[in-house]
Tab-separated table of C-alpha atoms in Angstrom:
chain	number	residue	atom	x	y	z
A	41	UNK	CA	-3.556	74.674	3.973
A	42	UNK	CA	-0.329	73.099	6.050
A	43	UNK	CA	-1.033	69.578	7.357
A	44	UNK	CA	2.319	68.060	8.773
A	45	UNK	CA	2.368	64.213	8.350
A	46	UNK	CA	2.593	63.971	11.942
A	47	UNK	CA	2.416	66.369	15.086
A	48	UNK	CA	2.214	66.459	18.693
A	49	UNK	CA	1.407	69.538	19.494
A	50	UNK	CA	-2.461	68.754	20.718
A	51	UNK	CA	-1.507	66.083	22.508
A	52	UNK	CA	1.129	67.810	23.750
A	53	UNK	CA	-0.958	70.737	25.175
A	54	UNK	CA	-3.517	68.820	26.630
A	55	UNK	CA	-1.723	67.209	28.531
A	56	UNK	CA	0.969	69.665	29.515
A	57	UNK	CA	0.136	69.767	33.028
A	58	UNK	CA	1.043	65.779	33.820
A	59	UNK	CA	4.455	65.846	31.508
A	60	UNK	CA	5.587	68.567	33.465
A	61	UNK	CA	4.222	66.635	37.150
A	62	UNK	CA	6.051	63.849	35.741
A	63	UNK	CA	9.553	65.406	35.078
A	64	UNK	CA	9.308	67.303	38.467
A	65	UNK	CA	8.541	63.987	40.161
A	66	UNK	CA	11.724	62.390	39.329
A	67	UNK	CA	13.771	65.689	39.592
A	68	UNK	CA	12.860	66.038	42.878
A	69	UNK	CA	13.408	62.233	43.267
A	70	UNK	CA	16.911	62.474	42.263
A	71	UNK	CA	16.789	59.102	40.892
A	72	UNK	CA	17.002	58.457	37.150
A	73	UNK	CA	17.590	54.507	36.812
A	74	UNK	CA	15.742	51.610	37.984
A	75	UNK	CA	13.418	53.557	40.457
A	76	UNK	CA	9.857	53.627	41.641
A	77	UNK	CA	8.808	55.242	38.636
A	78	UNK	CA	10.008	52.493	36.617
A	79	UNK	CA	8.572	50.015	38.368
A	80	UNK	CA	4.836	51.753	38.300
A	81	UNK	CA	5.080	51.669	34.473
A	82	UNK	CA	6.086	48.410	34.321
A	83	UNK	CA	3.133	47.152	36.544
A	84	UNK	CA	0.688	49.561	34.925
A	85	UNK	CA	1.761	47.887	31.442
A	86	UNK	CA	1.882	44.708	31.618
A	87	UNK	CA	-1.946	45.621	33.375
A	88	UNK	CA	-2.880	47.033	30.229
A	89	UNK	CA	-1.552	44.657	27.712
A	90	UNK	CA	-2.816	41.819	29.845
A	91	UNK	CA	0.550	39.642	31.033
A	92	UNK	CA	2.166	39.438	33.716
A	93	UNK	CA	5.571	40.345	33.896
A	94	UNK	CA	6.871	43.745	31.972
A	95	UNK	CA	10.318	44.775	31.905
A	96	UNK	CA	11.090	48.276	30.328
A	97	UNK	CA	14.174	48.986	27.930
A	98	UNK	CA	16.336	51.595	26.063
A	99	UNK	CA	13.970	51.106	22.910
A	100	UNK	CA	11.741	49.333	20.648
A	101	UNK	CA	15.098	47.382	19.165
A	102	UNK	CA	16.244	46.340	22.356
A	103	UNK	CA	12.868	45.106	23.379
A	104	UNK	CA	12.692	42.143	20.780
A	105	UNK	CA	16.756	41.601	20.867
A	106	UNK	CA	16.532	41.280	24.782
A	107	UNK	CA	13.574	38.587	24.367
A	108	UNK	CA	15.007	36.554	22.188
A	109	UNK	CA	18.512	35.917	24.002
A	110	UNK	CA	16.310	34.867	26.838
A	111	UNK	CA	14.873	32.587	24.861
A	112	UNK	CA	17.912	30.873	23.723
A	113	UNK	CA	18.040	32.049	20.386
A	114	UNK	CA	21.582	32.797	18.979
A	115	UNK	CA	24.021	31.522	16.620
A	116	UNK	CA	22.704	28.674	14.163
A	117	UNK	CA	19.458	29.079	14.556
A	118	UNK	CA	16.959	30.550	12.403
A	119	UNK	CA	13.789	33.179	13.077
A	120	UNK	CA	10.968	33.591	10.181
A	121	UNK	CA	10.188	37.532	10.211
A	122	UNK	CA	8.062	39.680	7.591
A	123	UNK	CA	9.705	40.392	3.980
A	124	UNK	CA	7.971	43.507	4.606
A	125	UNK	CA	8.639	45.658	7.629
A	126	UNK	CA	10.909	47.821	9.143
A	127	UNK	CA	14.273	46.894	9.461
A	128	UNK	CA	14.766	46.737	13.234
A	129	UNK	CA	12.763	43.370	13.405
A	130	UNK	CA	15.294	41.455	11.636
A	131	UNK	CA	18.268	43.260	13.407
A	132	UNK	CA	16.800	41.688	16.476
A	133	UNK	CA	17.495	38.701	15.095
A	134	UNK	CA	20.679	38.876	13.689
A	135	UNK	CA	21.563	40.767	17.450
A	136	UNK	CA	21.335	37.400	18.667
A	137	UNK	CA	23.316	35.770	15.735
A	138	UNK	CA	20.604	34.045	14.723
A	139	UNK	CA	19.684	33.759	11.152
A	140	UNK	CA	16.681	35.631	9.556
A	141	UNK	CA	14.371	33.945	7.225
A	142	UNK	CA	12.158	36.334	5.261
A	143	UNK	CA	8.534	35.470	4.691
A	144	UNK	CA	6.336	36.986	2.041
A	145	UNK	CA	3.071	39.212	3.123
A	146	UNK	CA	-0.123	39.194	2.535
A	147	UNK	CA	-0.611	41.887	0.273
A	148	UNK	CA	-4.359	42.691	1.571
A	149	UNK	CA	-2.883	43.274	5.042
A	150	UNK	CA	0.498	43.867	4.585
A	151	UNK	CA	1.147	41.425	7.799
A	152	UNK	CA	3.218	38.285	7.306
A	153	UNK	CA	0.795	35.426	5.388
A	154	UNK	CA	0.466	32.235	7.407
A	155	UNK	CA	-0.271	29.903	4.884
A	156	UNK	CA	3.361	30.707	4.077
A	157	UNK	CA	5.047	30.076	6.959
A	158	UNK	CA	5.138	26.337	6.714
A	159	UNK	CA	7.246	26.227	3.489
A	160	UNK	CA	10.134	28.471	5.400
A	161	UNK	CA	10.440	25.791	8.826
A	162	UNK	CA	13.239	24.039	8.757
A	163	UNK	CA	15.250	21.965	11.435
A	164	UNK	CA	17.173	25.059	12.730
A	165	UNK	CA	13.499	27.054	12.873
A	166	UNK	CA	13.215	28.301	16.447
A	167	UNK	CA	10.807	30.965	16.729
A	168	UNK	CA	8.244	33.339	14.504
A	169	UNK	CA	8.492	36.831	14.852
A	170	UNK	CA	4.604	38.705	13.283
A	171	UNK	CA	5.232	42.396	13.293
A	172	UNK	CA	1.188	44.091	13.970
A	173	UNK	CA	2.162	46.752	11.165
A	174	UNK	CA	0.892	50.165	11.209
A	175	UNK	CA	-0.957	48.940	14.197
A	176	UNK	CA	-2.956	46.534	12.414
A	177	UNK	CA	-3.196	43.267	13.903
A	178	UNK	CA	-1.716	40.105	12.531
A	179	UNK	CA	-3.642	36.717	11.963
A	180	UNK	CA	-3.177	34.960	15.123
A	181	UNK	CA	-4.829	32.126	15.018
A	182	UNK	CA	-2.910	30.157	12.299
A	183	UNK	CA	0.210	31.436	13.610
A	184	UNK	CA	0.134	29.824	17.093
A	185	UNK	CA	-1.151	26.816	16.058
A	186	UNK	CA	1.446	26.342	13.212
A	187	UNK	CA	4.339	27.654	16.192
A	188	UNK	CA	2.890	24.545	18.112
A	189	UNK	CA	2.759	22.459	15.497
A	190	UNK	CA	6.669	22.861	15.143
A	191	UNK	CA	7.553	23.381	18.541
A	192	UNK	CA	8.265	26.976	17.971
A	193	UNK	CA	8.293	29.750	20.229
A	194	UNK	CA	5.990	33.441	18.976
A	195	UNK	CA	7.827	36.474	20.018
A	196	UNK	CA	5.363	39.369	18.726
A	197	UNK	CA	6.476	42.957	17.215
A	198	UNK	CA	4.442	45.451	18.816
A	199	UNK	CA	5.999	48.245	17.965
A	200	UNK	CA	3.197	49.818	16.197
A	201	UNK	CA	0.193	48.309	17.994
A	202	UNK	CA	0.010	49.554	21.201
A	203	UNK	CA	-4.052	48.645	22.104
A	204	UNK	CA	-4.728	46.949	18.667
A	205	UNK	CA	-6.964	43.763	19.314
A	206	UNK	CA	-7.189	40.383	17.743
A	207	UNK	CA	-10.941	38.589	18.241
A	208	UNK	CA	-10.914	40.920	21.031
A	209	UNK	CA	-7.856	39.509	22.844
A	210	UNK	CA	-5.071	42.546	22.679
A	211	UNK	CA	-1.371	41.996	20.780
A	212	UNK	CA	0.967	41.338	22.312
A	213	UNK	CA	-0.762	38.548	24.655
A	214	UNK	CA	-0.093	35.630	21.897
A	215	UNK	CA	3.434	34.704	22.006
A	216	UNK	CA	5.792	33.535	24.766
A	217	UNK	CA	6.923	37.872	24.503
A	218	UNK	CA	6.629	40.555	22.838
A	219	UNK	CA	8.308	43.995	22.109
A	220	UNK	CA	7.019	47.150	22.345
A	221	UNK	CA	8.809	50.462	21.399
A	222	UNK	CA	7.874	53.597	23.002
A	223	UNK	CA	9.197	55.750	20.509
A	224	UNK	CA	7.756	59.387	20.149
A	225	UNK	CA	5.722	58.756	17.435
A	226	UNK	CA	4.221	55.552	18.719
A	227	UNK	CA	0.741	55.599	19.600
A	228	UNK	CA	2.060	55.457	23.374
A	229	UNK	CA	5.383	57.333	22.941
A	230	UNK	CA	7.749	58.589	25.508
A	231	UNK	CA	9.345	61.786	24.699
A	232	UNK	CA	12.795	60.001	23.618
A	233	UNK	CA	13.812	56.562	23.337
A	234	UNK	CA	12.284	53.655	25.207
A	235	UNK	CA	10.551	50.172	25.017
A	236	UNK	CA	9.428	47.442	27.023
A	237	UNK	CA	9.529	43.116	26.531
A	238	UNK	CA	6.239	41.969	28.253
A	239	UNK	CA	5.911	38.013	28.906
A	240	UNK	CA	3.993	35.245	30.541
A	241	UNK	CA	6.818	33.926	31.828
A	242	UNK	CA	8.880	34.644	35.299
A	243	UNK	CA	11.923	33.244	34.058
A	244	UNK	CA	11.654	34.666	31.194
A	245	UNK	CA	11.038	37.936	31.887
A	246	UNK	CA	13.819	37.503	34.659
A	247	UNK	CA	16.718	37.063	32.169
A	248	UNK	CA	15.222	39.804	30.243
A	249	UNK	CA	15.798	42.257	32.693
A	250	UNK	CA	19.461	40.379	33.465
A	251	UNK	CA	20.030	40.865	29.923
A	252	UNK	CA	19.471	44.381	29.470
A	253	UNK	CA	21.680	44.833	32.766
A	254	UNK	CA	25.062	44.041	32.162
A	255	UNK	CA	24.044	40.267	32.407
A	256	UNK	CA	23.329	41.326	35.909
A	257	UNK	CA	20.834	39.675	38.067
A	258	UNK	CA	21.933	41.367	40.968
A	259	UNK	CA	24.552	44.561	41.508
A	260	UNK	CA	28.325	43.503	40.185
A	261	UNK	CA	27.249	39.567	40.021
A	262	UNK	CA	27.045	38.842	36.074
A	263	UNK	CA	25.866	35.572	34.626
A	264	UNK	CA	25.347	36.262	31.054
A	265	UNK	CA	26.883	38.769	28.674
A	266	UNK	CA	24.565	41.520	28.287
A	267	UNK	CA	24.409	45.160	27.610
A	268	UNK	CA	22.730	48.193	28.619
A	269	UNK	CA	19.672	48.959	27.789
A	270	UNK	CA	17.297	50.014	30.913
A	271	UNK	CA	14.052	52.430	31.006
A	272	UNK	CA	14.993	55.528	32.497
A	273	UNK	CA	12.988	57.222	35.325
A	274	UNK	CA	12.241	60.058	33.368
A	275	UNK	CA	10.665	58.288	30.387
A	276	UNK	CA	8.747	55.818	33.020
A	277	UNK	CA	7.253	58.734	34.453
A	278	UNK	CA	6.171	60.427	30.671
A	279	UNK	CA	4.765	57.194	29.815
A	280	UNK	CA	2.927	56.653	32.940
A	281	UNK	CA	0.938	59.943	32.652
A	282	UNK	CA	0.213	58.892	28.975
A	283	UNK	CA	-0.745	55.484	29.106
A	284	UNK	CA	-4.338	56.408	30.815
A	285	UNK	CA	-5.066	58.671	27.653
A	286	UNK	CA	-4.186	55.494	25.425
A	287	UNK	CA	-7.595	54.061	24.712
A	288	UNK	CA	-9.303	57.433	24.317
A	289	UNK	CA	-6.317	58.742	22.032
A	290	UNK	CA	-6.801	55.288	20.112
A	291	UNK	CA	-10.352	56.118	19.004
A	292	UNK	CA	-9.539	59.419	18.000
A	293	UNK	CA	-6.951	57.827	15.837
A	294	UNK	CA	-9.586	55.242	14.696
A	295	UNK	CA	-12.208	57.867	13.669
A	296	UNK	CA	-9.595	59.748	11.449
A	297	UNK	CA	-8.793	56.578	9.700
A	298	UNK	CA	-12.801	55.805	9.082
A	299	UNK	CA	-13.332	59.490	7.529
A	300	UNK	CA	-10.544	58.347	5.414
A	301	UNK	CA	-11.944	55.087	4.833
A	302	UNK	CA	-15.017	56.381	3.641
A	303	UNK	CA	-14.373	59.339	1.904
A	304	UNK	CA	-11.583	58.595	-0.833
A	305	UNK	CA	-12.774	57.489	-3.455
A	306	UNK	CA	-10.392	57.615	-6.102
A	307	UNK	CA	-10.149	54.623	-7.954
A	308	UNK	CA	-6.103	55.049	-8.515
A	309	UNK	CA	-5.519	54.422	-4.813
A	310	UNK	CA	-5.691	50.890	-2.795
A	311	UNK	CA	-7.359	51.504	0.777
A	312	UNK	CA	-5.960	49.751	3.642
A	313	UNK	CA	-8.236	46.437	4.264
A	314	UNK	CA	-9.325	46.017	7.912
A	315	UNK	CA	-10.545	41.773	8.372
A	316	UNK	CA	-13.197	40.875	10.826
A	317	UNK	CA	-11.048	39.657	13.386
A	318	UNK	CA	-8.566	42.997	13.400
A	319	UNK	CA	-9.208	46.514	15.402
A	320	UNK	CA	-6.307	48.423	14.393
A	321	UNK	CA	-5.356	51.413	16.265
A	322	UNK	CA	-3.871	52.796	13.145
A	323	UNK	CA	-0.543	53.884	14.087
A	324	UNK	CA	-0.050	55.064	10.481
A	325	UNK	CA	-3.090	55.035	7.016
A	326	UNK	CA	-0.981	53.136	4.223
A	327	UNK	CA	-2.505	53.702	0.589
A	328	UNK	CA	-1.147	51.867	-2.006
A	329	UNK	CA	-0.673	53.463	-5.510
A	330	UNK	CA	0.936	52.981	-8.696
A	331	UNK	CA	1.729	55.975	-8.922
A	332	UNK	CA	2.977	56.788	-6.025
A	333	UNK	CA	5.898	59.421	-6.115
A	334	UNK	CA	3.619	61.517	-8.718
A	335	UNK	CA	0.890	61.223	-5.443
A	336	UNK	CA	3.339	62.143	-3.325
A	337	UNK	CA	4.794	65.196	-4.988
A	338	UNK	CA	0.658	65.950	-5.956
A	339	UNK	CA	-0.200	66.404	-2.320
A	340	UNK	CA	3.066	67.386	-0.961
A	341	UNK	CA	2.506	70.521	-2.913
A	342	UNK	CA	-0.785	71.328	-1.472
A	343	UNK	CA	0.932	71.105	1.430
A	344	UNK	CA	-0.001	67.612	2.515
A	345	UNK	CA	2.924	65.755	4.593
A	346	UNK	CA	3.153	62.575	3.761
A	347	UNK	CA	5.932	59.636	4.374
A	348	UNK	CA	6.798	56.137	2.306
A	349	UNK	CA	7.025	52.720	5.073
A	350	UNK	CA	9.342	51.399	3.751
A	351	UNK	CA	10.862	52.726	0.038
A	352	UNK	CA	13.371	49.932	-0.326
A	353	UNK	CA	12.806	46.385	1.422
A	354	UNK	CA	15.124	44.522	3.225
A	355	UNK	CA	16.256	41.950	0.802
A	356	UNK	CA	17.418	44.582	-1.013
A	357	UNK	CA	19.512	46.656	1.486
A	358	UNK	CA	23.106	46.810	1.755
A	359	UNK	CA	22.588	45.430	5.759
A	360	UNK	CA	21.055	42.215	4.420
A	361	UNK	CA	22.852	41.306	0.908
A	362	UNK	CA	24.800	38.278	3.108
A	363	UNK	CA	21.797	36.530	2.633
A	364	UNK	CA	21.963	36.168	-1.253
A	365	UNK	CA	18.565	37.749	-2.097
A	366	UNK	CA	18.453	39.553	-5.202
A	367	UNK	CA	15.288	41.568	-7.120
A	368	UNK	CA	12.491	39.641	-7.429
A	369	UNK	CA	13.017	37.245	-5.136
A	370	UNK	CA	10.375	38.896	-2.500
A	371	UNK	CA	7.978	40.618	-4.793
A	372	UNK	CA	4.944	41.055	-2.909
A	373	UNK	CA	7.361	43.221	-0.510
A	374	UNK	CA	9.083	44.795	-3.322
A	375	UNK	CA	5.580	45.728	-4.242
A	376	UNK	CA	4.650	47.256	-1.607
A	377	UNK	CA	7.942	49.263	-1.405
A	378	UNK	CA	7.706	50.337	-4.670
A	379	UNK	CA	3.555	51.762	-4.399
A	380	UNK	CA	3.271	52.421	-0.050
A	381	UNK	CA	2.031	55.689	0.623
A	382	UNK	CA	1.250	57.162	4.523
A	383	UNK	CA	-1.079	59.233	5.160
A	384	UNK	CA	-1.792	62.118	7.845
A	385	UNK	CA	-2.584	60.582	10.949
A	386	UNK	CA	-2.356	61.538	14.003
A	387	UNK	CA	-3.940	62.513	17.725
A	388	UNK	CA	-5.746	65.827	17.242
A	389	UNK	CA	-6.603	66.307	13.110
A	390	UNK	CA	-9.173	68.595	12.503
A	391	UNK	CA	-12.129	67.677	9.995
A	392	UNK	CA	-11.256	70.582	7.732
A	393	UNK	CA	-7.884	68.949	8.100
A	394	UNK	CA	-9.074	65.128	7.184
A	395	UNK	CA	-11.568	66.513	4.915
A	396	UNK	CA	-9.112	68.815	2.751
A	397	UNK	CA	-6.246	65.261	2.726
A	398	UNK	CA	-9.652	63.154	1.039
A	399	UNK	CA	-10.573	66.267	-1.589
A	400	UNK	CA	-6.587	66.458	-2.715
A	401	UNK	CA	-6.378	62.348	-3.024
A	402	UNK	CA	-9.797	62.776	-4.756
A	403	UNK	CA	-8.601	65.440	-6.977
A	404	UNK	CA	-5.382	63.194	-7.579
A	405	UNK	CA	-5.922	61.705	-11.805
């Protein structure tokens, strides 16, 4: 049997009939930037996620970068972020020429540890980027109140968490703004590049949008520096007719991960742990494993796709060696790196598909 890692083919042909509405809607339109169907995403968003102001983006990247210059973060200042991540969330910082301060996970969770965050404050701390990764909700609670403890602003990474809850209160709904990325592969993913900032704040979400427009805040009038990075009709309009199925493509995503949950048993490979107050929405099934390139090779030969998030952390990349950070300075992400295995998951798995994924990992010794 062939199981990609990840496909989109059934949710692609089930809902075949809106994608193609959408793209006629805003061919016959004629009007690809900044347009009506921009503006129904946005509203229809920030709806969903619960705030009030949404502005849509070029991408995921964009989304946190955009957020944080309207938040005054830039050069001398310093953003705490996840040792263990992907790399775009400490771009976004150093976008704004802003400093990144790494912060260890917990290795249960994989999400940033709070009871860390305290020893990495210092006076030029000005904000505290959680990343929700693989759509598993961060701890909340001790995050906002150590933020307002130290006067510091919470600008959540969504990118993989589009629906996830916390205590029943959805990402993304904590911090002064968030990101979200919209790319294909997300949970809610357009079918190219895209993202969206979504705040509580008018202002806020005001210079956002100015941002992301040339510094614009109105047509050839420019009162900050800012680049290009706008939702395009085309992708509003794909997202739109997605963002309905959300939910219901959520708990399809949600049962895949409990088959998996209950059924692999193998004593050689660390399940992902789910804590009372999370409900992921499982944008990717991490396993840990010693052994994990002889796992990988094991059930990429039965024909198993599988991928590694993220084989070599940041400290350790070529982008980040300004900072000084050598091997073993971050070894809880190290570990991770070193034993992070995804799984197949993904909108449309068959059981003979989940089921023949647990036998291999079972059969794995």
């Amino acid at each position: 049997m062939k199981i990609p890692f990840v496909t989109f083919r059934p949710m692609e042909k089930e809902l075949d009939a809106d994608l193609r509405a959408a793209f006629e809607t805003v061919y016959n339109n004629s009007w690809y930037i900044e347009g009506q169907e921009d503006e129904k995403f946005e509203k229809a968003f920030a709806e969903y996620i619960g705030m009030p102001y949404c502005v849509g983006c070029g991408n995921g990247l964009d989304a946190l970068v955009l957020a944080l210059k309207a938040l005054g973060i830039g050069e001398g200042d310093e953003v705490i972020v996840p040792s263990n991540t992907y790399i775009a969330t400490a771009l976004a910082v150093t976008y704004t020429g802003a400093k990144v301060v790494f912060v260890e996970p917990d290795i249960r969770t994989y999400n940033i540890n709070p009871e860390l965050i305290e020893a990495a404050i210092t006076d030029k701390t000005k904000a505290v980027m959680p990343v929700h990764l693989y759509g598993q909700p961060c701890d909340m609670d001790p995050i906002m109140a150590i933020a307002e403890k130290h006067g510091l602003k919470v600008i959540e990474d969504c990118a993989q968490a589009h629906g996830a809850t916390y205590k029943g209160r959805k990402i993304g709904t904590f911090g002064i703004a968030s990101g979200f990325s919209f790319y294909p592969g997300k949970n809610l993913g357009a079918l190219g590049d895209a993202g969206a900032s979504v705040t509580s704040d008018k202002d806020v979400a005001d210079k956002i949008r100015a941002y992301g427009n040339y510094g614009s805040d109105y047509k050839y009038h420019h009162i900050y520096q800012g680049n290009n990075s706008r939702l395009d009709e085309m992708q509003a309009a794909f997202l739109s007719a997605k963002l309905p199925h959300l939910d219901r493509m959520n708990e399809a995503r949600k049962s895949v991960a409990a088959k998996y949950l209950e059924g692999i048993k193998n004593p050689e490979v660390i399940l992902p742990f789910v804590p009372d107050y999370a409900d992921p929405v499982w944008h990717i099934f991490a396993v840990r494993c010693d052994r994990r390139d002889e796992l990988e090779k094991f059930l990429n030969d039965a024909g198993i796709g599988t991928n590694k998030h993220y084989p070599i952390p940041m400290h350790l990349q070529g982008a980040y060696k300004n900072l000084g950070l050598k091997e073993g300075d971050l070894p809880l992400a190290e570990e991770i790196s070193r034993t992070q295995l995804s799984l197949p998951l993904y909108y449309g798995m068959t059981d003979e598909e989940i089921n023949y994924v647990i036998d291999k990992i079972n059969e794995f010794k």
